[in-house]
Coordinates of C-alpha atoms in Angstrom, one line a residue:
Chain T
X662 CA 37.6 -12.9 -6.5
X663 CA 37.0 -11.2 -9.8
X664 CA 35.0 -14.2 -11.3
X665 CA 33.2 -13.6 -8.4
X666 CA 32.4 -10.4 -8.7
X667 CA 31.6 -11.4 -12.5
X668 CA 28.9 -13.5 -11.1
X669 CA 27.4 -11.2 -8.9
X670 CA 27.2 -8.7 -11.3
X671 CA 25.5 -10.8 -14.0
X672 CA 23.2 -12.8 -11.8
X673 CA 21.4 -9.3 -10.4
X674 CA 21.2 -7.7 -14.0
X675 CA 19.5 -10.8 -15.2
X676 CA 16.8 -11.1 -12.7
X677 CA 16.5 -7.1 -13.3
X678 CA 16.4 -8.3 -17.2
X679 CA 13.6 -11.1 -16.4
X680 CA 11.7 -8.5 -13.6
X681 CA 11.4 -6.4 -16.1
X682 CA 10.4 -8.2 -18.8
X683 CA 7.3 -9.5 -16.7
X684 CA 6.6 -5.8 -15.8
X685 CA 6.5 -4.7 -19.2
X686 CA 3.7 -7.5 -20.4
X687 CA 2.0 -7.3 -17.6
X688 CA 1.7 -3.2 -18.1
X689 CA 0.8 -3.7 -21.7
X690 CA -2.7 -5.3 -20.7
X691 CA -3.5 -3.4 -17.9
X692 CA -2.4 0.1 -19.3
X693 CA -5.4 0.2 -21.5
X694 CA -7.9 -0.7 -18.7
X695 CA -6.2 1.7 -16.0
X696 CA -6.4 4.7 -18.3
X697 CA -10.5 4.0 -19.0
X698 CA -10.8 3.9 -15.1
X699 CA -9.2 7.1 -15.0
X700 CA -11.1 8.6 -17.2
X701 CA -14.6 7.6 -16.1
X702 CA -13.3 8.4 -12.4
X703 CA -12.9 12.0 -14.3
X704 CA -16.1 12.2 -15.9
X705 CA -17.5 10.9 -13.0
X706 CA -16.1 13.9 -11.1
X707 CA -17.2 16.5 -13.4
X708 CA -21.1 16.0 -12.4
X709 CA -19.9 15.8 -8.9
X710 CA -18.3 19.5 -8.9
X711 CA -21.2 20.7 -10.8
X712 CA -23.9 18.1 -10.5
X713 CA -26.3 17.9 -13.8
X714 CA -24.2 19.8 -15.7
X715 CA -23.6 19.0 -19.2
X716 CA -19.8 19.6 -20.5
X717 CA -17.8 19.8 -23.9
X718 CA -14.1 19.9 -23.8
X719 CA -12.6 23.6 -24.3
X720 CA -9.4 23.0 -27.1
X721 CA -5.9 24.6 -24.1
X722 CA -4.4 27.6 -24.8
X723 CA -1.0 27.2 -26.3
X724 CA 1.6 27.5 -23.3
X725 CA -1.0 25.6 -20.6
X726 CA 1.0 24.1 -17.7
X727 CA 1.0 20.7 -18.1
X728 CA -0.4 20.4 -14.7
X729 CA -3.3 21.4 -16.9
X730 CA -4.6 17.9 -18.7
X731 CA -7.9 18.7 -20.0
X732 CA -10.5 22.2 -19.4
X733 CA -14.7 21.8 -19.9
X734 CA -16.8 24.3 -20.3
X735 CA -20.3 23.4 -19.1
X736 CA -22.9 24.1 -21.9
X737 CA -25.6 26.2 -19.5
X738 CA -23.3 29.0 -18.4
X739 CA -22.3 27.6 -15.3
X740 CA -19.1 27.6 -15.3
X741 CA -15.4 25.8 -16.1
X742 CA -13.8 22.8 -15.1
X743 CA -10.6 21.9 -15.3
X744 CA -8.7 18.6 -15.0
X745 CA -5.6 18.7 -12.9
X746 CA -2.6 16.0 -12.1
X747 CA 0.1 17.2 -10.4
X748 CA 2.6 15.4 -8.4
X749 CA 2.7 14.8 -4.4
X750 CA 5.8 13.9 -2.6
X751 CA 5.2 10.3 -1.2
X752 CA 2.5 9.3 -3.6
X753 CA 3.1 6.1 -5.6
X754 CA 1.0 8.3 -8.5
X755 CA 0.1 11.3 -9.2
X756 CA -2.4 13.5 -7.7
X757 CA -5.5 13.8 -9.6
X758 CA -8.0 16.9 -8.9
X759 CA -10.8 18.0 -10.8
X760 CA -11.7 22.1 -10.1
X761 CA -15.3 24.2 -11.3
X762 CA -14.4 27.9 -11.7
X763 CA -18.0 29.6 -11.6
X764 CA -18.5 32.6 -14.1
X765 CA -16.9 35.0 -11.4
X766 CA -13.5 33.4 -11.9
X767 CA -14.0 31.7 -8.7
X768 CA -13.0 28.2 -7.4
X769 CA -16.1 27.0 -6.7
X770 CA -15.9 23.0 -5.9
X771 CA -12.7 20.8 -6.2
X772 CA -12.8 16.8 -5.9
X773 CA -10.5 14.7 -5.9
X774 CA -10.0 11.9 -8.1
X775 CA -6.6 10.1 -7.1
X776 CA -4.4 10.9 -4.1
X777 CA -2.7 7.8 -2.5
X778 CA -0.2 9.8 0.2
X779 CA -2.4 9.8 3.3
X780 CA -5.9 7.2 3.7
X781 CA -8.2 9.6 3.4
X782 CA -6.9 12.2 5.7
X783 CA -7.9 15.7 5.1
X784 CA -9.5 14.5 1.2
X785 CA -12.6 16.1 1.4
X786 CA -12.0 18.5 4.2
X787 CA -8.6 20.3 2.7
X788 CA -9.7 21.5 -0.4
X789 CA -12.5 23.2 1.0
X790 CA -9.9 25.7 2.3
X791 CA -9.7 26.8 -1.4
X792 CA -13.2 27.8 -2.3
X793 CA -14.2 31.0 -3.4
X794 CA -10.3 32.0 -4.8
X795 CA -9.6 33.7 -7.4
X796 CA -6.3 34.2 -9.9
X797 CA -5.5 36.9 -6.9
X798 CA -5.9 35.2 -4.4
X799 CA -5.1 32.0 -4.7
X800 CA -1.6 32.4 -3.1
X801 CA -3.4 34.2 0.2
X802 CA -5.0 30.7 1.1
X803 CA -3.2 29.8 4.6
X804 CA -4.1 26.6 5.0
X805 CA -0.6 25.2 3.9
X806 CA 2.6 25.8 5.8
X807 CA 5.0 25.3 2.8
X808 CA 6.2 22.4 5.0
X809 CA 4.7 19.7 2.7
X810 CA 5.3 19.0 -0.7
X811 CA 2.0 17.9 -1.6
X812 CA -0.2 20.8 -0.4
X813 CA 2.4 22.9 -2.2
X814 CA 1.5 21.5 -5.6
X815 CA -2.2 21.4 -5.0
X816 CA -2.5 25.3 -4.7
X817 CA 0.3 25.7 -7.2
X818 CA -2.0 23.2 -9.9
X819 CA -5.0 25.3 -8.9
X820 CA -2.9 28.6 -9.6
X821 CA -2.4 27.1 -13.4
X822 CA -6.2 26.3 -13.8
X823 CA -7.3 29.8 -12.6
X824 CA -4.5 31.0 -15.1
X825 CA -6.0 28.9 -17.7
X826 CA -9.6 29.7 -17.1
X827 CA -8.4 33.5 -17.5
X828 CA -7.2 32.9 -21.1
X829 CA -10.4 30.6 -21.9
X830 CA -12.6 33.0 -21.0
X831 CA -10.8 35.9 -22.6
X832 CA -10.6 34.1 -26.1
X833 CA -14.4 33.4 -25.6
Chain G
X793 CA 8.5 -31.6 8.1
X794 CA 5.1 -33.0 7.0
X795 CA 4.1 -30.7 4.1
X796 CA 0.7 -30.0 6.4
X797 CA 2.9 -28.8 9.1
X798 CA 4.6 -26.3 7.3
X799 CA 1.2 -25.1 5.8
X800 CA -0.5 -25.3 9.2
X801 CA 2.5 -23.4 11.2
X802 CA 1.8 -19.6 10.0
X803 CA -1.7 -19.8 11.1
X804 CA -1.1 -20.6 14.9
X805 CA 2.3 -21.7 16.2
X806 CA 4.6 -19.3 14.1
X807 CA 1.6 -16.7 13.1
X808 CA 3.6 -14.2 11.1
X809 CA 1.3 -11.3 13.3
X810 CA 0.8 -12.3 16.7
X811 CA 3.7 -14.5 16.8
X812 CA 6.6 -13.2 14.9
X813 CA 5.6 -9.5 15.2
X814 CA 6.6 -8.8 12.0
X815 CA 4.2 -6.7 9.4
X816 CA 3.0 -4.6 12.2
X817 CA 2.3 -1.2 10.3
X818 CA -0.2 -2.8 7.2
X819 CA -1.4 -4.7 10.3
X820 CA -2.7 -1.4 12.0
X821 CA -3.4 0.8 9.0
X822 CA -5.6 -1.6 7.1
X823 CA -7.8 -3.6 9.9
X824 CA -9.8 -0.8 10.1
X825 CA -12.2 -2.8 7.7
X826 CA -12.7 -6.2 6.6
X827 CA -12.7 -5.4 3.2
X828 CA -9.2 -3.4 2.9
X829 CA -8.1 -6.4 5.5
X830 CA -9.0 -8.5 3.2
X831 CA -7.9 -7.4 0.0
X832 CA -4.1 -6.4 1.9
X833 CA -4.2 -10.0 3.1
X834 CA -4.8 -11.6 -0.4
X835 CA -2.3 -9.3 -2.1
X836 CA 0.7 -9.9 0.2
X837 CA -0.3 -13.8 0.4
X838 CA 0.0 -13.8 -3.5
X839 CA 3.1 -11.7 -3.3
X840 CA 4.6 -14.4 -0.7
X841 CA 3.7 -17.4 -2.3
X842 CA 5.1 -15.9 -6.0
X843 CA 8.8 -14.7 -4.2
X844 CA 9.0 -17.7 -2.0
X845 CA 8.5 -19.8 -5.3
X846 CA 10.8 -17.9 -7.4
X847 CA 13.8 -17.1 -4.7
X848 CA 13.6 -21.3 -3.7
X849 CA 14.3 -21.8 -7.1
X850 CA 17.1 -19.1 -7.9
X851 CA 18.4 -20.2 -4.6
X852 CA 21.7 -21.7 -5.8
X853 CA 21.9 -19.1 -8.5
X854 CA 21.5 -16.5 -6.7
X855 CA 25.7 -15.6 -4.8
X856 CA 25.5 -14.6 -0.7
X857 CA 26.9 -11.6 -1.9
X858 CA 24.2 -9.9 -3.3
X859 CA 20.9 -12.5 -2.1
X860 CA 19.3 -9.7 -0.6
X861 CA 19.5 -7.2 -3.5
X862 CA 18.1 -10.3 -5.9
X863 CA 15.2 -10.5 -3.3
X864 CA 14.2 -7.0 -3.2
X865 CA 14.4 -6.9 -6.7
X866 CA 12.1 -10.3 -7.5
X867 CA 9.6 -8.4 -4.8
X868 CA 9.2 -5.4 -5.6
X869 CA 8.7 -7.2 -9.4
X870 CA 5.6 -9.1 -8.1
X871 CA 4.1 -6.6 -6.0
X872 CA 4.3 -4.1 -8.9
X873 CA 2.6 -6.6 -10.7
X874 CA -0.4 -6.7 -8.3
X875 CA -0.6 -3.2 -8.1
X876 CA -1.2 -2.8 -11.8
X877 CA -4.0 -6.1 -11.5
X878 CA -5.9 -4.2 -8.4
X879 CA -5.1 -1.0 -10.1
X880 CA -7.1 -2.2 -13.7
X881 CA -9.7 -4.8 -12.1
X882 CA -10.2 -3.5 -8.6
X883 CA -9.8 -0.3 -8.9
X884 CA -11.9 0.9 -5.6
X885 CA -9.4 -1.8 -3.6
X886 CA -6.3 -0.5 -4.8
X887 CA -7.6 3.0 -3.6
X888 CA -8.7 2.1 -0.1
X889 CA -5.4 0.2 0.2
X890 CA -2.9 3.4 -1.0
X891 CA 0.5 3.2 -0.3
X892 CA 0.2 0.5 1.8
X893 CA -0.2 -1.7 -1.2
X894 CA 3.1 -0.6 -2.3
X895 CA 4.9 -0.9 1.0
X896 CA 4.0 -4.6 0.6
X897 CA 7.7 -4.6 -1.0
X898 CA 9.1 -3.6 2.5
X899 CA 6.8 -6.2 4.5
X900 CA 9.1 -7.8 6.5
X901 CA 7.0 -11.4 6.0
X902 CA 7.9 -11.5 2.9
X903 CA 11.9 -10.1 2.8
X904 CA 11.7 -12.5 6.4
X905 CA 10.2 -15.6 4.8
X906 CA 13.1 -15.3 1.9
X907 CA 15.6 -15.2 3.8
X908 CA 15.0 -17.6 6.5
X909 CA 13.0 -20.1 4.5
X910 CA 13.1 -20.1 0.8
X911 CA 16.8 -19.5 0.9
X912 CA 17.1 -22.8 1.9
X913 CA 13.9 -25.1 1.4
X914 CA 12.5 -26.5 -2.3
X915 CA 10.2 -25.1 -4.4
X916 CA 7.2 -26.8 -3.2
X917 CA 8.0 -26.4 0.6
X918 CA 8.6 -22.9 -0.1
X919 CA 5.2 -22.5 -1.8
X920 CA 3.8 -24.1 1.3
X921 CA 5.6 -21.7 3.5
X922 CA 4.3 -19.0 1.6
X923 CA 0.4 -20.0 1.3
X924 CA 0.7 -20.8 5.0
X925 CA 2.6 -17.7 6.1
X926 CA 0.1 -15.7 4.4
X927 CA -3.3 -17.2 5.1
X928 CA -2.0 -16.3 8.8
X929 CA -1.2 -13.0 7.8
X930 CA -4.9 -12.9 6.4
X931 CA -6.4 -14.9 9.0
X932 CA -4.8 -12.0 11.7
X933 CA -5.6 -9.2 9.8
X934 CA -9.5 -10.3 9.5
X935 CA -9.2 -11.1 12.8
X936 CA -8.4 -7.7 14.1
X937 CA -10.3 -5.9 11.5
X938 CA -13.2 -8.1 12.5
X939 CA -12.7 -6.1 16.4
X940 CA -12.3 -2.8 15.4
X941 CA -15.1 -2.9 12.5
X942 CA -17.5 -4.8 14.3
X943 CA -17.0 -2.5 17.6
X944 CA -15.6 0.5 16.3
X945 CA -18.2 1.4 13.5
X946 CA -20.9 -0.7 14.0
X947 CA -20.5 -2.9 10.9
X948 CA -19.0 -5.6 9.4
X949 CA -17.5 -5.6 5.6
X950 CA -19.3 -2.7 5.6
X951 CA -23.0 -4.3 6.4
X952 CA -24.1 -2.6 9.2
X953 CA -25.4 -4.0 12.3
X954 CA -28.5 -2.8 14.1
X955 CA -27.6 -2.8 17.8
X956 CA -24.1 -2.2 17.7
X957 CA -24.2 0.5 15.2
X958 CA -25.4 2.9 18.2
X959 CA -23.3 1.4 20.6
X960 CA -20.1 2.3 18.9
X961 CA -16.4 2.5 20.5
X962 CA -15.1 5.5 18.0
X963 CA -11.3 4.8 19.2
X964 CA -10.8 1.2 17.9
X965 CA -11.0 2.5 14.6
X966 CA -8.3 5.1 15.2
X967 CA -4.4 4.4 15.8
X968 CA -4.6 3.8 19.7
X969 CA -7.7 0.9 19.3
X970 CA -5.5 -1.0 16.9
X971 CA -2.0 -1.1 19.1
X972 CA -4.7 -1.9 21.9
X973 CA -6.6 -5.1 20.0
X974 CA -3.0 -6.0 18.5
X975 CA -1.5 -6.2 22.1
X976 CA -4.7 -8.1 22.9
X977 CA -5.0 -10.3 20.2
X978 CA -1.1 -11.0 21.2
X979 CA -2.0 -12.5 24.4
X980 CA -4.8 -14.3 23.5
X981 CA -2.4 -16.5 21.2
X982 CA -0.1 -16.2 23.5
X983 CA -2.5 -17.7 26.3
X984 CA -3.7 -20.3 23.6
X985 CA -0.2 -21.6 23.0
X986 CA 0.8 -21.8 26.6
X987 CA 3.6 -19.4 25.7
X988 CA 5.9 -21.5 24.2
X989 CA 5.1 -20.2 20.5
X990 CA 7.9 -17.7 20.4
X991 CA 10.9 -19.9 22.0
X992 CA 10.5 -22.1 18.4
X993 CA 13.6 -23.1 17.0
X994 CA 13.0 -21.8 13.4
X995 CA 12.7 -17.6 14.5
X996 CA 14.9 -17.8 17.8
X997 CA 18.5 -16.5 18.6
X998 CA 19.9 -19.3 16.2
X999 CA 17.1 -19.5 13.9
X1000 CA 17.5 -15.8 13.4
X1001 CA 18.7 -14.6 9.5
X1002 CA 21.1 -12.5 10.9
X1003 CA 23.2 -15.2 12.7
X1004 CA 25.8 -15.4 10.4
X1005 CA 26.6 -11.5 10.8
X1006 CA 26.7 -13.0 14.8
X1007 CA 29.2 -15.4 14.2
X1008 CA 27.3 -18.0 13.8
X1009 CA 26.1 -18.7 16.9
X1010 CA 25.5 -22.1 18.4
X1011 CA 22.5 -23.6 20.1
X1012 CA 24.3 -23.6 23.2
X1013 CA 25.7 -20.3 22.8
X1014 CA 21.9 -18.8 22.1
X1015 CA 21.3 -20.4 25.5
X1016 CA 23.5 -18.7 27.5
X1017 CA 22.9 -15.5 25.6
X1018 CA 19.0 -16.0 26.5
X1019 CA 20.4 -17.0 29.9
X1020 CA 22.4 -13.7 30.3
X1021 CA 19.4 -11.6 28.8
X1022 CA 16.9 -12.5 31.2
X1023 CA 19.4 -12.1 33.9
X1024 CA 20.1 -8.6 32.8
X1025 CA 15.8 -8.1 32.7

């Protein structure tokens, strides 16, 4: 009975062993690949929050959330953007969101660059709800119910760019 | 069986879709389009063949005890592998696809196909299982999507077609138009194999995984339990 056990035991860790062995080679070639689509899928969405712009990457205030992965100022006055990834409740990955902040301190176009909870449901549509907040008022938006994880995060990752763009534009 | 016949099986006579009901929610969620169709039908086909393969051949390794632990383990290994290929190479797929793609580990094909074919089948029949299994899974999901694209948008792999394009029906794209072409689709296979698809030894009462939690049931004792079933209908 105990051999048996025995057997049991070291038959599952060694496919685990093996499974994960596979895993890890396979992620060491397509790691390299997966983060350049990422980051041409966020370059990609800086133009489309503020289309022709032109952007060079603002240096984070010490203490940024780490929702907070990377903040652009756009050379011709026209605002901030800042590149989110916070974390959804059924998503496989994270969330990715790319907000503009116009010189009024105000969310002023937000796309999304990786959500994988719900095909395409509410993708363009929801964050629309947050356009035209500020710092105060971002927690006044009453689209959410509080009920879902995942709209929780997305106001709470566009709280912590606002916060960011507040200490930006003050050391400016 | 001839090797063709086990090949040839998934795409008619034991079609994992319209046959075995079984991977019923990628089913509806991604034959919406021919393309996400397609690309779910490729992915868990690959996925099928690779766990088919490798549980045939762990088969005696592998102690009763803990068989279905090994499997989920050895799936959910080759469907994370597939993820990260679509996610680095097709990157638009693996985004129309979403969770979906990673539910592939819970497709009950593949868990199914494990347990009541690889278990106990060689390495090469269970390859053939696999391929055939899945290009009926793929050949189901096109031909749904091919329905609800084609008469529900107005397009086909996203090419769009002239007349039909204004002559749309907006609700076979939506959640109701699948179950409706699915239940459809059922009795047209149904129709074409004069019914007698689903009383196949290999997925009836005995053919079931779960007959050894029964008891063990017999042939004859499936048949009476059929009998008793349909009396109680």
């Amino acid at each position: 009975m105990k051999k048996e056990y025995v057997r049991c035991v070291a038959v599952l860790t060694c496919i685990c062993l093996v499974v994960a062995v596979l895993l890890a080679v396979t992620n060491s070639f397509t790691s390299p690949v997966i983060a350049a689509n990422k980051e041409a899928a966020v370059q990609a969405s800086l133009q489309e929050v503020i289309p022709g712009g032109s952007f060079e990457p603002v240096d984070l205030p010490e203490g940024s959330p780490e929702t907070v992965t990377a903040f652009y100022r756009e050379t011709s006055g026209k605002g901030y953007v800042a590149v989110l990834s916070t974390v959804s409740q059924y998503s496989n990955g994270d969330m990715g969101i790319t907000a503009a902040i116009d010189s009024a301190g105000a969310v002023s176009a937000i796309a999304i660059t990786s959500y994988f909870e719900s095909k395409d449901f509410g993708r363009t549509t929801y964050p629309q709800n947050y356009y035209g907040v500020t710092k105060d008022t971002v927690g006044g938006v009453d689209a959410f119910a509080g009920a879902t994880y995942s709209s929780t995060a997305f106001r709470n990752a566009l709280a912590d760019a606002l916060a960011v763009y507040e200490t930006v534009k003050g050391g400016d | 069986m001839k090797r063709s016949s086990i090949l040839l099986k998934g795409l008619l006579r034991e079609n994992p879709v319209f046959v075995l009901v079984l991977g019923t929610c990628p089913t509806l969620a991604t034959s919406t389009s021919v393309i996400s169709a397609l690309a779910m039908g490729i992915a868990a086909t690959a996925v099928l063949i690779c766990s088919n393969i490798a549980i045939s051949a762990l088969r005696n390794l592998i102690p009763d005890k803990v068989r279905i632990p090994c499997y989920i383990v050895v799936i959910a290994g080759f469907v994370t592998i597939v993820q990260l290929l679509m996610e680095a190479y097709l990157p638009s797929l693996y985004e129309m696809l979403g969770v979906y793609l990673a539910l592939i580990v819970v497709n009950c094909i593949i868990l199914g196909r494990a347990e009541a074919y690889a278990n106990s089948h060689t390495v090469g029949e269970s390859a053939l299982d696999g391929l055939g299994m899945g290009l009926g899974f793929l050949l189901a999901l096109l031909c749904m999507a091919t329905i609800r694209e084609v008469f529900g948008n107005g397009s086909w792999a996203g090419i769009s077609i002239p007349f039909l394009k204004d002559h749309t029906v907006p609700i076979l794209t939506q959640s109701p138009g699948g179950f409706l072409v699915f239940g459809v689709m059922i009795a047209l296979v149904i129709a074409i194999t004069n019914g007698k698809a689903p009383v196949k030894k290999s997925f009836s009462c005995e053919g079931c995984p779960s007959a050894a939690a029964c008891g063990k049931l017999s042939p004859a004792a499936c048949e009476m339990n059929g009998k008793e079933a349909a009396g109680h209908d």
